[in-house]
mmCIF file with all atom_site columns, C-alpha atoms in Angstrom:
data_model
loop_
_atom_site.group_PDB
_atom_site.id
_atom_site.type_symbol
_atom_site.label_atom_id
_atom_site.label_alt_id
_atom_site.label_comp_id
_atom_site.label_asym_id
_atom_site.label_entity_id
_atom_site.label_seq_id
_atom_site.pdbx_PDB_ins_code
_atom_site.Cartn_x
_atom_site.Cartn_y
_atom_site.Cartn_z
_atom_site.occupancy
_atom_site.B_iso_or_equiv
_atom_site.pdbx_formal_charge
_atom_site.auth_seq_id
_atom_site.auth_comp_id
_atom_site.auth_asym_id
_atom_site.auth_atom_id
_atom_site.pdbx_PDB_model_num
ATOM 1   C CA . UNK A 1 1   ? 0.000   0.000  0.000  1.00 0.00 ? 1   UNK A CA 1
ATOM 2   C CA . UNK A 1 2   ? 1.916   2.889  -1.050 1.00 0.00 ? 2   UNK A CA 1
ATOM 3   C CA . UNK A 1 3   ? 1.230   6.111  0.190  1.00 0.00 ? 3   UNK A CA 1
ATOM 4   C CA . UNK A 1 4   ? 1.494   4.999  3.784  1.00 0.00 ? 4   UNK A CA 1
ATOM 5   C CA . UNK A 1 5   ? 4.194   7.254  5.156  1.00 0.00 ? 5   UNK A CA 1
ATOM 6   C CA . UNK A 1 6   ? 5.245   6.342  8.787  1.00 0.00 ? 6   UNK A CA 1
ATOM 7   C CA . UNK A 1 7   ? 4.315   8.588  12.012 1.00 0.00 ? 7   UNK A CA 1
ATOM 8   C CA . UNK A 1 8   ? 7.449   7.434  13.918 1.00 0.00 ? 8   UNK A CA 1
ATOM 9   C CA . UNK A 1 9   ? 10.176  5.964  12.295 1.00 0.00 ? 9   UNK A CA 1
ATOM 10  C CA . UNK A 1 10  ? 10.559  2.242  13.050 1.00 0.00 ? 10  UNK A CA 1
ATOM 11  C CA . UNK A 1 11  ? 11.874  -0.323 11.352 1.00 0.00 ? 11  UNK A CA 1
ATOM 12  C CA . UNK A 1 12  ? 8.883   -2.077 9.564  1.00 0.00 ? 12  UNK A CA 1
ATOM 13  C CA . UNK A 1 13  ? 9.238   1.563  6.699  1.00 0.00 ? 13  UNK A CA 1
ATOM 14  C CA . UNK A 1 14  ? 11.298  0.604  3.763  1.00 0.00 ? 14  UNK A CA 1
ATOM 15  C CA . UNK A 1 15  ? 13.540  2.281  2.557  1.00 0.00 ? 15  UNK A CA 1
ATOM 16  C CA . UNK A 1 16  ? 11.724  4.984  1.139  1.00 0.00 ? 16  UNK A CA 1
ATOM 17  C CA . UNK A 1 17  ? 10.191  5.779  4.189  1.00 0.00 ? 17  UNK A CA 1
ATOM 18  C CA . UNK A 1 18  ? 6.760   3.794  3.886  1.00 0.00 ? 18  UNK A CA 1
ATOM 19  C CA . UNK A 1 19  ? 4.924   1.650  5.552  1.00 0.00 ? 19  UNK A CA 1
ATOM 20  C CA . UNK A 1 20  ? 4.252   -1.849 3.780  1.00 0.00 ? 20  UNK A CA 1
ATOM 21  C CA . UNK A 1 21  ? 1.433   -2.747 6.017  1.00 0.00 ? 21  UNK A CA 1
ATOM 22  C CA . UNK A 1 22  ? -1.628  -1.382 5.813  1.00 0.00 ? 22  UNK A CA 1
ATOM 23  C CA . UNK A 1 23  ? -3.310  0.293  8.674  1.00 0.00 ? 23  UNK A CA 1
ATOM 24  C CA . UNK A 1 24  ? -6.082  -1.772 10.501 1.00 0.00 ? 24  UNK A CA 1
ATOM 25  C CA . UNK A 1 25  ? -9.826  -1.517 10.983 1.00 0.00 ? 25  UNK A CA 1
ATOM 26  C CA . UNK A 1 26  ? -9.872  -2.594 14.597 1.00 0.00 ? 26  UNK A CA 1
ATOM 27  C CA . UNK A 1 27  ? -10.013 0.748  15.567 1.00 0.00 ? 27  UNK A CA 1
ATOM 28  C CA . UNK A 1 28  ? -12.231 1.766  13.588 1.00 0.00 ? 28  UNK A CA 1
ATOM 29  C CA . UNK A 1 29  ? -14.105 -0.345 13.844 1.00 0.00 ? 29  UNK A CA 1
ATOM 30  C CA . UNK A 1 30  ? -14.435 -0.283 18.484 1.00 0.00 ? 30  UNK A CA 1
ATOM 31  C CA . UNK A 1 31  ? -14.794 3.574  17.535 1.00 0.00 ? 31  UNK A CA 1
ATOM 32  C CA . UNK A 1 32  ? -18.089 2.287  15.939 1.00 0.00 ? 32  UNK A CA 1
ATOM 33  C CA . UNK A 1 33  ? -19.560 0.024  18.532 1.00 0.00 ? 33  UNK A CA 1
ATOM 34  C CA . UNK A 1 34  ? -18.314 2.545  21.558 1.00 0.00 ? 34  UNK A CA 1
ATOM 35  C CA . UNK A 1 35  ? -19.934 5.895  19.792 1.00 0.00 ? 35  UNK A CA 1
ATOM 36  C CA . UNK A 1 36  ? -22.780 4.188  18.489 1.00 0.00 ? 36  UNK A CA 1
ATOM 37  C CA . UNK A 1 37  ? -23.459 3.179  21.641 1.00 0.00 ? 37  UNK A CA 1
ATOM 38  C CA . UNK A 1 38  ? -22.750 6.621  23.290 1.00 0.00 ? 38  UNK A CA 1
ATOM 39  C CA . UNK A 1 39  ? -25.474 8.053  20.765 1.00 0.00 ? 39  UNK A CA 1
ATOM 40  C CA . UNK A 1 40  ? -27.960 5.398  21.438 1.00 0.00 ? 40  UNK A CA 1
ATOM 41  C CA . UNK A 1 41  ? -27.953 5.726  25.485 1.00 0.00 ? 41  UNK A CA 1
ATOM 42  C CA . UNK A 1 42  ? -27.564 9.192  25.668 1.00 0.00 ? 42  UNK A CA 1
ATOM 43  C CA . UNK A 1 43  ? -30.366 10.020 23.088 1.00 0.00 ? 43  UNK A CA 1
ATOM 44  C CA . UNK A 1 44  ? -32.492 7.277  23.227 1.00 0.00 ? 44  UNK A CA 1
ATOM 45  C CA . UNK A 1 45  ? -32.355 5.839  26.899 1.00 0.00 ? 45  UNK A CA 1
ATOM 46  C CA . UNK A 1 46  ? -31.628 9.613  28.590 1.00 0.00 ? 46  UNK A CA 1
ATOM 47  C CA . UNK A 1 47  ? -33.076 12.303 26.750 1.00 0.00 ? 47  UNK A CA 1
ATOM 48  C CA . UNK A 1 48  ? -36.234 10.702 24.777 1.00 0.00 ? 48  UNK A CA 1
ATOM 49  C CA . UNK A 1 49  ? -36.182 8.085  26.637 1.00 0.00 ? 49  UNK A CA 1
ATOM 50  C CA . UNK A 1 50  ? -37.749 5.810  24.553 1.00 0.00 ? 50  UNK A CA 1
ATOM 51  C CA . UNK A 1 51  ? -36.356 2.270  25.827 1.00 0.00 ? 51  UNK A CA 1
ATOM 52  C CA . UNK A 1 52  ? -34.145 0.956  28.455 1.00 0.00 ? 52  UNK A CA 1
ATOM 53  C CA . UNK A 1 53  ? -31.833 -2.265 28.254 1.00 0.00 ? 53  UNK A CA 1
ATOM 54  C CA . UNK A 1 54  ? -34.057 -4.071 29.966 1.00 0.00 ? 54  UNK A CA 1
ATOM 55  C CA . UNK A 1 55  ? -37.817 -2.423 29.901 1.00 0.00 ? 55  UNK A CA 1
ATOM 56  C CA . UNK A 1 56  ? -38.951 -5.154 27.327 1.00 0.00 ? 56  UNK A CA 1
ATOM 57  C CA . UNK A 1 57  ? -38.746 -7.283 30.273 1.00 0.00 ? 57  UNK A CA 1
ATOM 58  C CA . UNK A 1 58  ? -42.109 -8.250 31.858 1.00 0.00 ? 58  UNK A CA 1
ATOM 59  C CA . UNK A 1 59  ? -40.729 -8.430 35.601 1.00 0.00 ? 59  UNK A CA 1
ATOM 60  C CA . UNK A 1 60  ? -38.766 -4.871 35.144 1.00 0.00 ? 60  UNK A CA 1
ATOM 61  C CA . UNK A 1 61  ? -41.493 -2.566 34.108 1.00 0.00 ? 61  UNK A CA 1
ATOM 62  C CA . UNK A 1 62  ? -40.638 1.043  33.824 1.00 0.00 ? 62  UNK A CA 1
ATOM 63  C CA . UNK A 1 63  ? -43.811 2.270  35.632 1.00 0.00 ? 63  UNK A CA 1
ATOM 64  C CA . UNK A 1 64  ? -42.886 1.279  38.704 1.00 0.00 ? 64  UNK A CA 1
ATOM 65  C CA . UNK A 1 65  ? -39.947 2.813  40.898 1.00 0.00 ? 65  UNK A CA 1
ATOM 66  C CA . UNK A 1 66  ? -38.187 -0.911 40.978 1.00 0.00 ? 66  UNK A CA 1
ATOM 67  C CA . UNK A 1 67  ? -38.400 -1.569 37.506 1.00 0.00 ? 67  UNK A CA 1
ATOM 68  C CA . UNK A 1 68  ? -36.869 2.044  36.703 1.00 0.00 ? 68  UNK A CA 1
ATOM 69  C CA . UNK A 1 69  ? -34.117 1.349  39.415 1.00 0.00 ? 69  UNK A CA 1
ATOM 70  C CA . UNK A 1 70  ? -33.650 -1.526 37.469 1.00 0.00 ? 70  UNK A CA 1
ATOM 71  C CA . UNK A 1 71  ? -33.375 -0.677 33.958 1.00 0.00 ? 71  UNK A CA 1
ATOM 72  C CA . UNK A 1 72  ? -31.131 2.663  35.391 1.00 0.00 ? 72  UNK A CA 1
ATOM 73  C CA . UNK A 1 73  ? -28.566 0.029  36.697 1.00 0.00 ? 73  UNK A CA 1
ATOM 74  C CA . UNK A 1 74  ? -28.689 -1.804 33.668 1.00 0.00 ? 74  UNK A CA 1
ATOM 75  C CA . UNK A 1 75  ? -28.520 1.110  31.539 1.00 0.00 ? 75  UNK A CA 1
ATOM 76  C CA . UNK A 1 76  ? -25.111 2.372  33.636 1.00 0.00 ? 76  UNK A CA 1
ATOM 77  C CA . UNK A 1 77  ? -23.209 -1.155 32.753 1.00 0.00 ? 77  UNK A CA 1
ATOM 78  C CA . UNK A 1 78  ? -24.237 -0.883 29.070 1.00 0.00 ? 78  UNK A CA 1
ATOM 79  C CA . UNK A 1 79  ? -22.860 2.861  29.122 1.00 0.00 ? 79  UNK A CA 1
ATOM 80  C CA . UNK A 1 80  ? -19.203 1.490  31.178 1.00 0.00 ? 80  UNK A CA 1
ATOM 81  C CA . UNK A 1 81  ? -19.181 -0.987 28.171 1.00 0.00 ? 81  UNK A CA 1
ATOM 82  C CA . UNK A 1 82  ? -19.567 1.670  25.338 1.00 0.00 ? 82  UNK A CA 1
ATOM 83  C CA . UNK A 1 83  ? -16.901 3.883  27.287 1.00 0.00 ? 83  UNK A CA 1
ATOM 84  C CA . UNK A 1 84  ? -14.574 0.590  27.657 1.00 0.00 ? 84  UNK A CA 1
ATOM 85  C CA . UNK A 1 85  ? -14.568 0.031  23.890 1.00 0.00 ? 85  UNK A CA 1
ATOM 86  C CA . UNK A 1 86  ? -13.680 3.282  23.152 1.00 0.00 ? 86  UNK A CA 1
ATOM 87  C CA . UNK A 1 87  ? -11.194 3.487  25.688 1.00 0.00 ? 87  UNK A CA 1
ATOM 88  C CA . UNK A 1 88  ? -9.726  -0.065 23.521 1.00 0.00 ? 88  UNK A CA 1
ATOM 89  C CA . UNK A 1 89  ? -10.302 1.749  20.425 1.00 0.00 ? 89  UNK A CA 1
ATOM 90  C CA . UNK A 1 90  ? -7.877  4.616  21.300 1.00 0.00 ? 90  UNK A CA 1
ATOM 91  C CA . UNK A 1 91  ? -5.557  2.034  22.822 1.00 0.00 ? 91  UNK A CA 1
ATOM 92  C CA . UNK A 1 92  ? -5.864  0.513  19.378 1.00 0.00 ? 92  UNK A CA 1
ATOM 93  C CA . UNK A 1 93  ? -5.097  3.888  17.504 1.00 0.00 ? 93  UNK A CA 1
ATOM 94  C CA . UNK A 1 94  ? -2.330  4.617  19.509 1.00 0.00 ? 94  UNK A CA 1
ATOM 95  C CA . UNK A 1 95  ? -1.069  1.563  19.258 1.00 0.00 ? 95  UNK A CA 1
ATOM 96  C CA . UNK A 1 96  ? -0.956  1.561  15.686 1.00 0.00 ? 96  UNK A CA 1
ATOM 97  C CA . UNK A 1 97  ? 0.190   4.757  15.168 1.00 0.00 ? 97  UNK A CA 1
ATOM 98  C CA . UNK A 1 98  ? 2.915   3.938  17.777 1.00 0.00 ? 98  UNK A CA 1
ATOM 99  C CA . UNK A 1 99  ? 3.780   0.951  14.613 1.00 0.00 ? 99  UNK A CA 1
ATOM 100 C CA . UNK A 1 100 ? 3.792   3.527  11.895 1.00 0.00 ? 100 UNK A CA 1
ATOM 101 C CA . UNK A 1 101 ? 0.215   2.667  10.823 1.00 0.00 ? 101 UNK A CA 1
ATOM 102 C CA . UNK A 1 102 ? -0.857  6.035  9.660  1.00 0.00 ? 102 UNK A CA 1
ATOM 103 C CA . UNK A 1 103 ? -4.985  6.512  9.111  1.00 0.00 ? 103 UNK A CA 1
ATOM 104 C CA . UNK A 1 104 ? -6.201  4.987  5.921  1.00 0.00 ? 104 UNK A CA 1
ATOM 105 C CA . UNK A 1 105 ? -7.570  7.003  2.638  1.00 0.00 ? 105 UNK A CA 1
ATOM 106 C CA . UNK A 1 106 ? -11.225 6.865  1.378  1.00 0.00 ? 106 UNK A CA 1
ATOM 107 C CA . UNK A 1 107 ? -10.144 4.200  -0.746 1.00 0.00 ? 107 UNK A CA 1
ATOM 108 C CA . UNK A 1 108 ? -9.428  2.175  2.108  1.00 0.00 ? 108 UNK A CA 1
ATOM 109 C CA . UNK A 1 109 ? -12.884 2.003  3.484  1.00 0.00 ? 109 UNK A CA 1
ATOM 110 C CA . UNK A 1 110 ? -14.481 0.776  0.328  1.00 0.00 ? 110 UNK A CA 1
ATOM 111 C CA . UNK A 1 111 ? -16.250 -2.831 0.254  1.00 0.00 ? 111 UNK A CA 1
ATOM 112 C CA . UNK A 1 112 ? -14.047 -3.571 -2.949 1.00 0.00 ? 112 UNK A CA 1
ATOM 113 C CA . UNK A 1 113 ? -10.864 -2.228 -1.539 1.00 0.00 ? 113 UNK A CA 1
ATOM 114 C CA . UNK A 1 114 ? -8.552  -0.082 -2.775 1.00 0.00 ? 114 UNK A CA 1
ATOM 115 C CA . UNK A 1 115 ? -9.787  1.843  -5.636 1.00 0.00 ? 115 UNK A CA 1
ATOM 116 C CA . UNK A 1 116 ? -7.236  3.637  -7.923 1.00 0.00 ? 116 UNK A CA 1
ATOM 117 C CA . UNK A 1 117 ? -8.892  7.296  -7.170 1.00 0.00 ? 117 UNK A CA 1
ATOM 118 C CA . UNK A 1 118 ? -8.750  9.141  -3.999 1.00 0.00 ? 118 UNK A CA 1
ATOM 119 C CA . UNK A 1 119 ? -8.695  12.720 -2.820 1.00 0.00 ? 119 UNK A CA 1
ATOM 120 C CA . UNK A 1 120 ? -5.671  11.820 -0.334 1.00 0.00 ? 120 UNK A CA 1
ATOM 121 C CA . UNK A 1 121 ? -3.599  10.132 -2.843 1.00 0.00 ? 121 UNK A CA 1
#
């Protein structure tokens, strides 16, 4: 993949000075889950609230003050989980950074790959 330039020099960069692994999508990727997840219980559980994790659940109804303690506590562990995956996904972007992994171009994030055309190329 050429066009990779490393952030700190190491010695996976060629001679030329780039990188000849491509970056990953594990990042990415956690950034994803952890944000999404940030978006869903802040808007939906918080501020419209709409649904909680568990108000589907006959025994946990949200009409009564036990059922909303409930589905509170529940909501809290699902919100440490989306803050723990994007704690991993900036331990995961440092950490390839760290390698020399710069961020990817457009191209990168395309179903078919790498396409010839790309506005950082």
């Amino acid at each position: 993949m050429a066009g990779y330039g490393p952030a700190v020099p190491n010695s996976r960069a060629n001679a030329s000075g780039v990188v000849s692994q491509p970056p990953s999508k594990v990042s990415g990727l956690l950034y994803g889950l952890g944000l999404g997840g940030f978006v869903d219980g802040i808007v939906l559980h918080q501020i419209l609230q709409w649904h909680h994790m568990v108000s589907d659940i006959s025994r946990y109804p949200v009409n009564t003050i036990a059922g909303l303690e409930v589905n509170t506590l529940a909501d809290g562990f699902f919100h440490l989980a989306t803050w723990v995956l994007v704690l991993a996904a900036s331990i995961a972007a440092i950490t390839a950074w760290r390698q020399g992994r710069l961020a990817p171009n457009w191209s990168f994030h395309s179903p078919a790959g790498a396409s010839s055309t790309s506005w950082r190329d």
